[in-house]
XYZ file of C-alpha atoms in Angstrom:
238
model
C 90.729 92.288 140.949
C 91.264 89.417 143.386
C 92.996 86.223 142.539
C 94.022 83.239 144.648
C 96.744 81.040 143.219
C 96.237 77.290 143.139
C 99.908 76.376 143.511
C 101.078 78.279 146.605
C 97.669 79.514 147.839
C 99.024 83.048 147.494
C 96.570 85.915 147.604
C 97.262 88.300 144.746
C 95.546 91.652 144.471
C 95.583 94.145 141.645
C 94.582 97.788 142.162
C 93.435 99.756 139.128
C 92.797 103.508 138.941
C 90.040 103.872 136.305
C 90.707 107.609 135.967
C 94.408 107.316 135.076
C 94.597 103.731 133.880
C 97.361 103.028 136.400
C 97.515 99.370 137.442
C 99.489 98.100 140.433
C 100.022 94.448 141.300
C 100.467 94.191 145.055
C 103.029 91.880 146.675
C 101.383 88.481 147.183
C 100.425 87.189 150.591
C 101.305 83.525 150.479
C 101.069 80.374 152.497
C 98.335 79.985 155.091
C 98.328 83.650 156.191
C 95.178 84.621 154.316
C 92.225 82.341 153.862
C 89.087 82.959 151.879
C 86.631 84.581 152.393
C 87.962 88.069 153.155
C 86.960 91.699 152.627
C 88.950 94.745 151.579
C 88.588 98.488 151.091
C 90.775 101.198 149.574
C 91.336 104.428 151.500
C 92.818 107.456 149.746
C 94.420 110.452 151.419
C 91.067 112.254 151.206
C 89.529 109.501 153.331
C 92.222 109.374 155.996
C 92.203 112.161 158.578
C 95.120 111.067 160.746
C 97.757 113.635 161.724
C 100.953 113.827 159.695
C 104.236 115.109 161.072
C 106.099 117.894 159.307
C 109.006 115.530 158.738
C 106.824 113.068 156.850
C 107.397 113.180 153.093
C 104.405 114.425 151.116
C 102.322 111.708 149.540
C 101.425 111.660 145.881
C 97.860 112.503 144.791
C 97.339 108.859 143.844
C 98.492 107.488 147.217
C 96.216 105.012 148.917
C 96.090 102.393 151.613
C 94.299 99.093 151.326
C 92.670 97.532 154.377
C 92.244 93.756 154.320
C 90.014 91.971 156.854
C 89.993 88.195 157.180
C 89.432 85.334 159.593
C 92.043 83.701 161.810
C 91.625 81.039 164.423
C 89.806 82.706 167.294
C 89.897 86.315 166.060
C 89.362 88.706 163.158
C 92.618 89.880 161.575
C 93.612 92.954 159.542
C 96.503 93.973 157.360
C 97.160 97.219 155.537
C 99.086 97.971 152.358
C 100.605 101.427 151.756
C 101.149 102.426 148.144
C 103.887 104.933 149.061
C 106.002 102.228 150.676
C 104.896 99.454 148.359
C 104.612 96.879 151.117
C 102.192 95.164 153.482
C 102.183 95.913 157.183
C 102.186 93.150 159.803
C 99.089 91.208 160.702
C 97.082 92.782 163.519
C 94.067 91.728 165.528
C 90.961 93.809 165.014
C 90.182 95.286 168.437
C 86.732 95.125 169.936
C 85.141 92.509 167.702
C 84.487 88.814 167.921
C 85.661 86.378 165.320
C 83.387 86.611 162.310
C 81.816 83.450 161.007
C 82.593 82.169 157.536
C 79.123 82.952 156.202
C 79.231 86.479 157.601
C 82.638 87.136 156.073
C 81.505 85.657 152.759
C 78.546 88.045 152.645
C 80.915 90.974 153.316
C 83.231 89.911 150.496
C 80.688 90.583 147.811
C 79.477 93.961 149.084
C 82.565 96.165 148.787
C 83.694 98.578 151.455
C 82.549 102.146 152.007
C 84.895 104.656 153.649
C 83.734 107.384 156.022
C 86.603 109.407 157.466
C 89.296 106.848 158.160
C 86.886 104.030 158.900
C 85.859 101.343 156.429
C 82.409 99.745 156.602
C 80.936 96.560 155.175
C 77.438 95.191 155.540
C 76.742 91.562 156.270
C 73.668 89.649 157.302
C 71.844 91.960 159.677
C 74.915 93.965 160.722
C 77.287 96.697 159.603
C 80.948 96.195 160.501
C 83.288 99.187 160.774
C 87.088 99.087 161.184
C 89.231 102.188 161.847
C 92.454 102.338 159.888
C 94.501 104.107 162.582
C 93.567 101.961 165.587
C 92.090 98.843 163.923
C 89.225 99.138 166.384
C 86.104 97.470 165.065
C 82.449 98.068 165.810
C 79.240 96.252 165.019
C 75.984 98.030 164.287
C 72.610 96.477 163.683
C 71.083 97.254 160.319
C 68.447 99.995 160.539
C 64.833 98.983 160.904
C 63.015 100.064 157.776
C 59.535 99.554 159.138
C 58.741 97.570 156.002
C 59.825 94.225 154.644
C 63.291 94.530 153.065
C 63.610 92.676 149.789
C 67.223 91.789 150.633
C 68.885 94.434 148.466
C 71.263 96.619 150.440
C 74.034 99.137 149.663
C 76.211 101.245 151.915
C 76.906 104.833 150.976
C 77.975 108.220 152.291
C 75.695 111.227 152.748
C 76.701 114.646 151.351
C 77.621 115.740 154.884
C 79.873 112.720 155.407
C 77.679 110.301 157.353
C 77.240 106.582 156.798
C 73.981 105.594 155.155
C 72.200 102.386 154.206
C 70.225 102.138 150.970
C 67.645 99.369 150.707
C 64.882 98.133 148.473
C 61.709 98.113 150.542
C 58.644 96.267 149.363
C 55.407 97.676 150.681
C 52.203 96.316 149.165
C 52.645 94.948 145.684
C 55.336 95.514 143.077
C 53.945 98.892 142.092
C 55.053 100.345 145.445
C 58.563 98.865 145.581
C 60.709 101.786 146.728
C 64.274 102.821 147.524
C 64.700 103.713 151.185
C 67.659 105.460 152.839
C 68.605 105.451 156.516
C 71.470 107.739 157.590
C 73.576 107.404 160.727
C 72.840 110.134 163.243
C 75.268 113.015 163.690
C 76.249 111.581 167.078
C 76.897 108.197 165.460
C 74.823 106.274 168.009
C 71.683 105.441 166.032
C 70.032 105.562 162.625
C 67.857 108.453 161.554
C 64.326 107.498 160.418
C 63.999 105.872 157.015
C 63.544 108.247 154.090
C 61.934 106.977 150.899
C 63.760 108.597 147.994
C 61.897 107.038 145.099
C 59.201 104.527 144.159
C 60.692 102.410 141.388
C 58.101 99.668 141.039
C 55.903 101.668 138.697
C 58.920 102.319 136.433
C 59.713 98.632 135.934
C 58.272 96.526 133.103
C 55.339 94.340 134.041
C 57.368 91.173 133.387
C 60.034 92.064 135.960
C 60.688 89.150 138.299
C 63.758 90.351 140.203
C 65.806 93.459 140.850
C 69.154 94.249 142.482
C 70.845 97.393 143.713
C 74.253 97.884 142.081
C 75.877 101.261 142.810
C 75.264 104.516 144.624
C 76.946 107.752 143.541
C 78.059 109.495 146.732
C 78.021 113.081 145.438
C 74.784 112.974 143.460
C 72.947 110.302 145.445
C 71.917 108.535 142.230
C 71.224 104.822 142.723
C 71.692 102.301 139.918
C 69.845 99.006 139.906
C 69.192 96.193 137.474
C 65.868 94.525 136.754
C 65.696 90.958 135.506
C 63.056 89.080 133.597
C 62.120 85.437 133.478
C 63.852 85.017 130.089
C 67.187 86.110 131.574
C 67.287 89.642 130.162
C 68.546 92.437 132.407
C 68.004 96.173 132.136
C 69.688 98.948 134.109
C 67.488 101.575 135.753
């Protein structure tokens, strides 16, 4: 849950664990430090593969770190929050990336981050942005070419073997052949594997469907949830 105060322009974040019901209100970031739009991702200990020293105290099973990415004058900035310490780290400059435009950052804000190893990824218009938690080194990747005409619906996910993947709605010829396509990052991490069509959903949708949107992807099962809307405003989940 994100909330920006009107009085002191403080950014206030609340992290909720839906499995335990635990809710944590993070220390606010006030003043002019953080400006909207911004993007964030939560990394648990299972996501982070950095080395720990024997003298480091063991972390709790619910430990996490939050990575916040936002715009500053002339560069892209990052900050991290550690649940074990209960505090924000200092602002740092994301290495190896240009300053993101406001529209690009705004499109990242609404997509949510996906974590692969200790790197968080967001998709924006035509690109995928990745930021490593340990080095704050960023990388840009072009979105995979589907070979069709993307309908604009895109999700990021993780393959069962731990690779980044892009899930898209691809429209071929007519609504009956609207399909879900998946492109997975190669094992070497330097390109996208060819598009794989995992299901034709157009024939499953009611005839009066006028729009559809991808919502969630379950990483372990690979199940994709989407909603279909009608002209009268009704929405069904598929």
